[in-house]
Amino acid sequence: MMTTNYAPDKQGYYGKFGGAYIPEMLYPNVEELRTRYLEIMHEASFLKEYHSLLKDYVGRPSPLYLARRLSNKYNTEIFLKREDLNHTGAHKINNTIGQILLAERLGKKRIIAETGAGQHGVATATVCALKGVECIVYMGEKDIERQAPNVARMKMLGAKVVPAVSGSRTLKDATNEAIRDWINNPVDTHYIIGSVVGPHPYPDMVARFQSIISEEIRAQLKEKTGSELPTHVIACVGGGSNAAGAFYHFLDEPSVELVAVEAAGHGINSGKSAATTRLGKPGVLHGSKSLVMQTEDGQVVEPHSISAGLDYPGIGPLHAHLFDTGRATFLSATDEESLKAAFELTKLEGIIPALESAHAVAALDQLQLNEKDTVVLCLSGRGDKDMATYMRAMEEQSL
Ligand SMILES: *Cc1c(COP(=O)(O)O)cnc(C)c1O
């Protein structure tokens, strides 16, 4: 695992963003993690088990696929990084595998997580089953109703799904419940956060676990094109973990344009959007300072996206820094544009993407690409979970 100029400082700051804004009661838990995570992640036995599970359990390396018909359409060369082919159908498993191995080495016997759409809950329940570890997933009561298939998966995997019944009964409330649990169980419990968010060291830890994506891209691109460097890397951003993973080993390569795609929902200024860099202001969310969608008096605004995984009112501090410094280009795609892109990719390549990933595909329309470009697009997940939405779209628009 190599390091980068974009790694956070000792206190977890990426420029103005990051840090650890936590209740005092949580300090010992976070401090234990902060002092141990790098040392554990570099242990030979850790790396051996991590890479062996990624290979034989997750199915890595995920292919880098030259999408010829999609490339023709844009008169350029587009490679898809196939995170959709991972076990459990998305990139999230890269992180949960890493964190369960870390938890084991910290002597933790109990895992907690919070989930909105249920994808991170499923990835967490999966690795807990793999290791035979107790798993508690907090989930807003409303989300439990909306995401029945993922709730069933978690239960089948042996996790206890605990409803958060306060507030808006969604992700924010589930997060509060998880933090409360962690405060009450500081010694035996590890909290698995699912994106590059949360107090330091989570954003850095999760980015490192996901950096396997760009480590593989470099080697695969070299084999396929003779060069390790594409001209563009494109990824969708909810909290930002698949983007952080896809960007990581290119952060210090200024010739590579990093393109992050946010969810514009019904349109950036429609009041139903999740385009954090367009609408957000500096603020503290989930334990770190970043850009946050909020009202004048600092109340977090309820976001909207057709894709549950991008329906988040913030972004990780690394991304806020990449935005602030101009190192990454931030674009956005609406619900409608992303739906259209999902159908187009399916027709052109025979690949049904997750709605989240379809946002990255939709952004191809906004870039001026030509035949000299080499584009890598991170296809973060597969579309099985989104079939109900796709079916509705087909009925409504006779697609
Ligand atoms: C959760 C999810 C995302 C968004 O999360 P990031 O941390 O921004 O990567 C994107 N794509 C898929 C398929 C997801 O499940």
XYZ file of C-alpha atoms and ligand atoms in Angstrom:
414
model
C 0.000 0.000 0.000
C 1.697 3.152 -1.161
C 1.209 6.556 0.335
C 0.107 9.774 -1.365
C 0.394 13.551 -0.984
C -3.332 13.442 -0.365
C -3.087 11.340 2.802
C -4.445 13.137 5.868
C -2.180 14.648 8.528
C -1.838 13.153 12.027
C -5.123 14.687 13.149
C -6.901 13.379 10.089
C -7.101 16.628 8.113
C -7.104 16.855 4.346
C -6.502 20.599 4.051
C -9.470 22.237 5.781
C -11.516 19.061 6.009
C -11.511 15.931 8.156
C -10.574 15.572 11.817
C -12.512 13.745 14.506
C -15.495 15.598 15.952
C -16.839 13.065 18.410
C -18.479 12.959 21.817
C -15.899 12.597 24.558
C -17.323 9.191 25.505
C -16.247 7.865 22.110
C -12.702 9.109 22.395
C -11.081 5.867 23.706
C -12.615 3.760 20.877
C -11.545 6.103 18.111
C -8.132 6.650 19.706
C -7.469 2.909 19.847
C -8.273 2.657 16.166
C -6.200 5.718 15.285
C -3.090 4.438 17.009
C -3.361 0.879 15.677
C -4.863 0.873 12.169
C -1.762 1.569 10.077
C 0.425 -0.822 11.997
C -2.150 -3.632 11.677
C -2.819 -2.921 7.994
C 0.886 -3.296 7.225
C 1.403 -6.580 9.108
C 2.454 -9.373 6.778
C -0.153 -11.783 8.184
C -2.887 -9.183 7.752
C -1.942 -8.459 4.148
C -1.732 -12.155 3.373
C -5.226 -12.884 4.671
C -6.708 -9.703 3.149
C -5.370 -10.476 -0.324
C -6.237 -14.144 -0.091
C -9.882 -13.332 0.782
C -10.070 -10.687 -1.931
C -8.929 -13.293 -4.425
C -10.816 -16.414 -3.408
C -13.879 -14.996 -1.635
C -14.558 -11.691 -3.389
C -13.264 -12.818 -6.786
C -10.568 -10.197 -7.333
C -8.924 -8.882 -9.346
C -12.135 -7.533 -10.841
C -11.791 -7.351 -14.632
C -10.915 -4.178 -16.504
C -13.148 -4.494 -19.545
C -12.760 -2.543 -22.790
C -16.348 -1.557 -23.600
C -16.155 -1.385 -27.399
C -19.686 -0.342 -28.291
C -19.795 2.272 -25.535
C -16.375 3.515 -26.706
C -17.643 3.809 -30.280
C -20.552 5.903 -29.172
C -18.238 8.442 -27.508
C -15.466 8.131 -30.092
C -12.953 7.246 -27.394
C -11.599 4.288 -25.439
C -13.595 3.399 -22.326
C -12.634 0.698 -19.844
C -15.084 -0.435 -17.186
C -13.643 -1.466 -13.819
C -16.019 -4.283 -12.989
C -16.675 -3.915 -9.242
C -20.172 -5.163 -10.100
C -18.710 -8.646 -10.408
C -17.525 -8.778 -6.794
C -19.191 -11.129 -4.325
C -22.308 -9.293 -2.987
C -22.400 -7.174 -6.151
C -20.453 -4.023 -5.381
C -17.213 -2.518 -4.097
C -18.398 -2.310 -0.471
C -17.093 -5.785 0.332
C -13.456 -4.625 -0.183
C -13.836 -2.414 2.870
C -15.820 -4.787 5.089
C -13.295 -7.585 4.499
C -10.519 -5.207 5.569
C -12.368 -4.002 8.648
C -13.406 -7.442 9.894
C -9.760 -8.569 9.759
C -8.755 -5.408 11.601
C -11.469 -5.960 14.230
C -10.228 -9.495 14.757
C -6.695 -8.246 15.382
C -8.021 -5.641 17.828
C -9.654 -8.491 19.756
C -13.226 -7.333 19.025
C -15.966 -9.938 19.268
C -18.943 -7.918 18.190
C -19.585 -5.845 15.058
C -22.008 -2.976 14.672
C -22.882 -1.038 11.531
C -25.511 1.346 10.290
C -27.051 1.212 6.864
C -29.451 3.289 4.776
C -30.166 1.351 1.613
C -28.929 -1.869 3.161
C -25.981 -2.440 0.822
C -23.373 -1.752 3.495
C -25.441 -3.766 5.983
C -25.353 -6.751 3.636
C -21.597 -6.399 3.035
C -21.053 -6.233 6.817
C -23.375 -9.160 7.606
C -21.553 -11.168 4.940
C -18.102 -10.812 6.482
C -19.511 -11.438 9.967
C -20.980 -14.729 8.734
C -17.642 -15.502 7.127
C -15.887 -15.031 10.466
C -18.665 -16.266 12.758
C -18.878 -12.922 14.560
C -21.965 -11.340 16.126
C -23.392 -8.607 13.891
C -25.862 -5.850 14.749
C -27.055 -3.541 11.977
C -28.933 -0.340 12.843
C -31.364 0.783 10.208
C -34.044 3.461 10.123
C -37.538 2.022 10.499
C -38.563 3.705 7.266
C -35.589 2.230 5.412
C -36.426 -1.230 6.772
C -39.812 -0.927 5.074
C -38.320 0.385 1.819
C -35.452 -2.093 1.542
C -37.085 -5.413 2.361
C -34.856 -7.637 0.165
C -31.661 -6.360 1.802
C -33.197 -6.716 5.273
C -33.994 -10.338 4.415
C -30.413 -10.887 3.189
C -28.956 -9.497 6.409
C -31.224 -11.699 8.517
C -30.416 -14.772 6.452
C -26.727 -13.958 6.961
C -27.333 -14.029 10.716
C -27.305 -10.316 11.497
C -29.665 -8.694 13.958
C -31.356 -5.737 12.255
C -32.354 -3.130 14.842
C -34.839 -0.428 13.779
C -34.065 3.206 14.583
C -37.447 4.649 15.508
C -36.572 8.254 16.320
C -36.469 11.359 14.100
C -36.997 10.803 10.387
C -36.375 7.047 10.919
C -33.656 6.965 8.241
C -29.860 6.779 7.985
C -29.096 9.715 10.282
C -31.073 8.121 13.109
C -29.483 4.725 12.507
C -26.065 6.385 12.783
C -27.026 7.910 16.145
C -28.104 4.478 17.414
C -24.846 2.883 16.255
C -22.788 5.575 18.011
C -24.818 5.103 21.185
C -24.159 1.351 21.036
C -20.418 1.912 20.533
C -20.235 4.252 23.527
C -21.937 1.591 25.647
C -19.708 -1.234 24.375
C -16.254 0.275 24.011
C -14.157 -2.787 24.775
C -15.513 -5.662 22.705
C -17.161 -3.885 19.749
C -15.911 -2.572 16.410
C -18.020 -0.149 14.368
C -17.703 -0.803 10.621
C -18.338 2.415 8.702
C -19.176 1.873 5.035
C -17.717 4.843 3.206
C -14.856 7.370 3.416
C -16.756 9.313 6.064
C -16.774 9.435 9.860
C -14.096 10.599 12.298
C -10.404 10.073 11.543
C -9.079 7.406 10.927
C -12.139 6.037 9.104
C -11.867 8.074 5.897
C -8.206 7.143 5.465
C -8.727 3.523 6.507
C -11.643 2.974 4.116
C -9.819 4.742 1.258
C -6.837 2.436 1.770
C -9.022 -0.672 1.755
C -10.745 0.508 -1.432
C -7.440 1.552 -3.049
C -7.123 -2.021 -4.314
C -9.373 -0.780 -7.152
C -6.818 1.658 -8.580
C -3.877 -0.592 -7.735
C -5.420 -3.175 -10.048
C -6.402 -0.593 -12.684
C -2.775 0.514 -13.086
C -1.498 -3.015 -13.626
C -4.392 -4.010 -15.892
C -4.144 -0.864 -18.001
C -0.415 -1.372 -18.424
C -1.054 -4.878 -19.703
C -3.813 -3.752 -22.082
C -2.487 -0.430 -23.386
C 1.207 -0.309 -22.480
C 0.617 2.610 -20.100
C -0.464 2.592 -16.464
C -2.120 5.974 -16.773
C -5.517 6.731 -18.275
C -6.513 10.286 -19.200
C -9.694 10.140 -17.074
C -10.980 8.145 -14.109
C -14.716 8.523 -13.510
C -16.660 7.362 -10.451
C -19.922 8.190 -8.722
C -19.845 9.717 -5.235
C -22.220 9.053 -2.376
C -19.898 9.194 0.617
C -17.093 8.616 -1.862
C -15.551 5.205 -1.185
C -15.597 3.700 -4.684
C -14.332 7.020 -6.065
C -11.585 7.200 -3.409
C -10.558 3.649 -4.317
C -10.583 4.326 -8.043
C -8.682 7.629 -7.662
C -6.194 6.619 -4.957
C -3.181 5.509 -6.989
C -3.706 8.338 -9.475
C -3.939 11.179 -6.946
C -0.291 12.110 -7.456
C -0.458 11.779 -11.261
C -1.538 15.255 -12.406
C -2.019 14.105 -16.006
C -4.940 11.921 -14.917
C -8.215 13.851 -14.708
C -10.269 12.593 -11.766
C -14.005 12.959 -12.326
C -16.429 12.569 -9.419
C -20.131 12.378 -10.221
C -22.745 13.383 -7.680
C -26.481 12.751 -7.756
C -28.433 15.786 -8.946
C -31.752 14.088 -8.214
C -34.583 16.063 -9.839
C -32.060 18.836 -10.668
C -29.471 20.713 -8.615
C -31.802 23.559 -7.648
C -34.993 21.507 -7.413
C -34.796 21.018 -3.652
C -34.585 17.259 -4.343
C -30.914 16.578 -4.927
C -27.763 15.176 -3.338
C -25.186 17.295 -5.185
C -23.139 18.166 -2.109
C -20.334 20.161 -3.735
C -22.907 22.391 -5.469
C -25.198 22.907 -2.513
C -23.077 22.177 0.551
C -21.198 24.440 2.948
C -18.420 23.492 5.362
C -19.875 21.785 8.387
C -19.543 18.751 10.630
C -21.368 15.557 9.707
C -20.855 12.067 11.142
C -17.746 13.058 13.034
C -15.719 14.940 10.459
C -15.584 18.377 8.909
C -16.575 18.361 5.280
C -19.049 19.863 2.844
C -22.574 19.307 4.077
C -25.980 20.144 2.620
C -27.510 22.321 5.318
C -29.878 25.205 5.936
C -28.721 28.712 6.926
C -28.822 27.724 10.590
C -26.905 24.507 10.056
C -29.720 21.944 9.941
C -28.796 19.033 7.680
C -31.001 18.995 4.588
C -32.751 15.769 3.607
C -31.114 14.700 0.328
C -32.744 12.983 -2.626
C -31.471 10.617 -5.283
C -33.136 7.842 -7.247
C -30.204 5.682 -6.128
C -30.264 4.896 -2.441
C -26.462 4.682 -2.275
C -25.987 8.311 -3.370
C -28.749 9.662 -1.159
C -26.384 11.261 1.373
C -26.169 14.935 2.452
C -22.352 15.041 2.622
C -19.153 13.710 1.066
C -16.014 12.363 2.665
C -13.363 14.936 3.690
C -10.881 13.708 1.070
C -13.401 14.565 -1.643
C -14.165 17.952 -0.113
C -10.405 18.594 -0.312
C -10.148 17.325 -3.908
C -13.011 19.679 -4.774
C -11.519 22.594 -2.845
C -8.099 22.238 -4.490
C -9.487 21.507 -7.935
C -7.639 18.170 -8.089
C -10.891 16.451 -9.047
C -13.651 17.648 -11.349
C -17.112 17.368 -9.815
C -20.037 16.775 -12.144
C -23.563 15.662 -11.432
C -26.229 13.592 -13.146
C -29.976 13.743 -12.570
C -32.242 10.783 -11.816
C -33.505 10.867 -15.370
C -30.071 11.085 -17.003
C -28.848 8.194 -14.870
C -31.834 6.003 -15.718
C -31.240 6.690 -19.395
C -27.535 5.861 -19.017
C -28.376 2.588 -17.242
C -30.574 1.492 -20.154
C -27.990 2.622 -22.677
C -25.139 0.711 -21.037
C -27.340 -2.365 -20.819
C -28.248 -2.227 -24.511
C -24.702 -1.475 -25.685
C -22.717 -3.821 -23.473
C -25.096 -6.323 -21.908
C -24.259 -5.018 -18.435
C -27.046 -3.874 -16.101
C -25.388 -1.379 -13.748
C -26.412 -0.274 -10.267
C -28.234 3.061 -10.419
C -25.341 4.619 -8.486
C -22.836 3.506 -11.129
C -25.189 4.716 -13.886
C -24.521 8.277 -12.655
C -20.870 7.826 -13.659
C -21.969 6.524 -17.060
C -24.282 9.528 -17.510
C -21.329 11.875 -16.992
C -19.720 10.646 -20.233
C -22.120 13.014 -22.028
C -20.635 15.975 -20.171
C -16.959 15.344 -20.967
C -15.368 16.358 -24.240
C -13.744 13.040 -25.021
C -11.830 12.156 -28.178
C -10.068 9.199 -29.766
C -6.800 9.964 -27.965
C -8.359 9.600 -24.515
C -8.301 6.508 -22.336
C -11.147 6.554 -19.847
C -11.563 4.261 -16.863
C -15.064 4.226 -15.394
C -15.623 2.550 -12.048
C -18.720 0.393 -12.358
C -19.277 0.283 -8.610
C -22.104 -2.270 -8.549
C -24.625 -4.371 -10.403
C -28.254 -3.550 -11.056
C -30.079 -6.537 -9.537
C -31.075 -4.497 -6.498
C -32.523 -1.787 -8.762
C -34.764 -3.960 -10.918
C -37.966 -2.615 -9.339
C -36.949 0.921 -10.364
C -35.933 -0.212 -13.835
C -39.245 -2.068 -14.257
C -41.187 1.040 -13.316
C -39.147 3.099 -15.793
C -39.884 0.618 -18.561
C -43.605 0.742 -17.823
C -43.743 4.525 -17.634
C -41.588 5.312 -20.620
C -42.095 2.130 -22.632
C -38.289 1.859 -22.868
C -23.035 2.335 -1.655
C -22.816 2.413 -3.103
C -22.271 3.553 -3.722
C -21.989 4.831 -2.975
O -21.039 4.741 -1.975
P -19.570 5.348 -2.123
O -19.020 5.273 -0.759
O -19.719 6.754 -2.618
O -18.846 4.509 -3.098
C -22.015 3.525 -5.077
N -22.310 2.430 -5.819
C -22.841 1.328 -5.273
C -23.129 0.166 -6.152
C -23.113 1.273 -3.904
O -23.646 0.164 -3.372
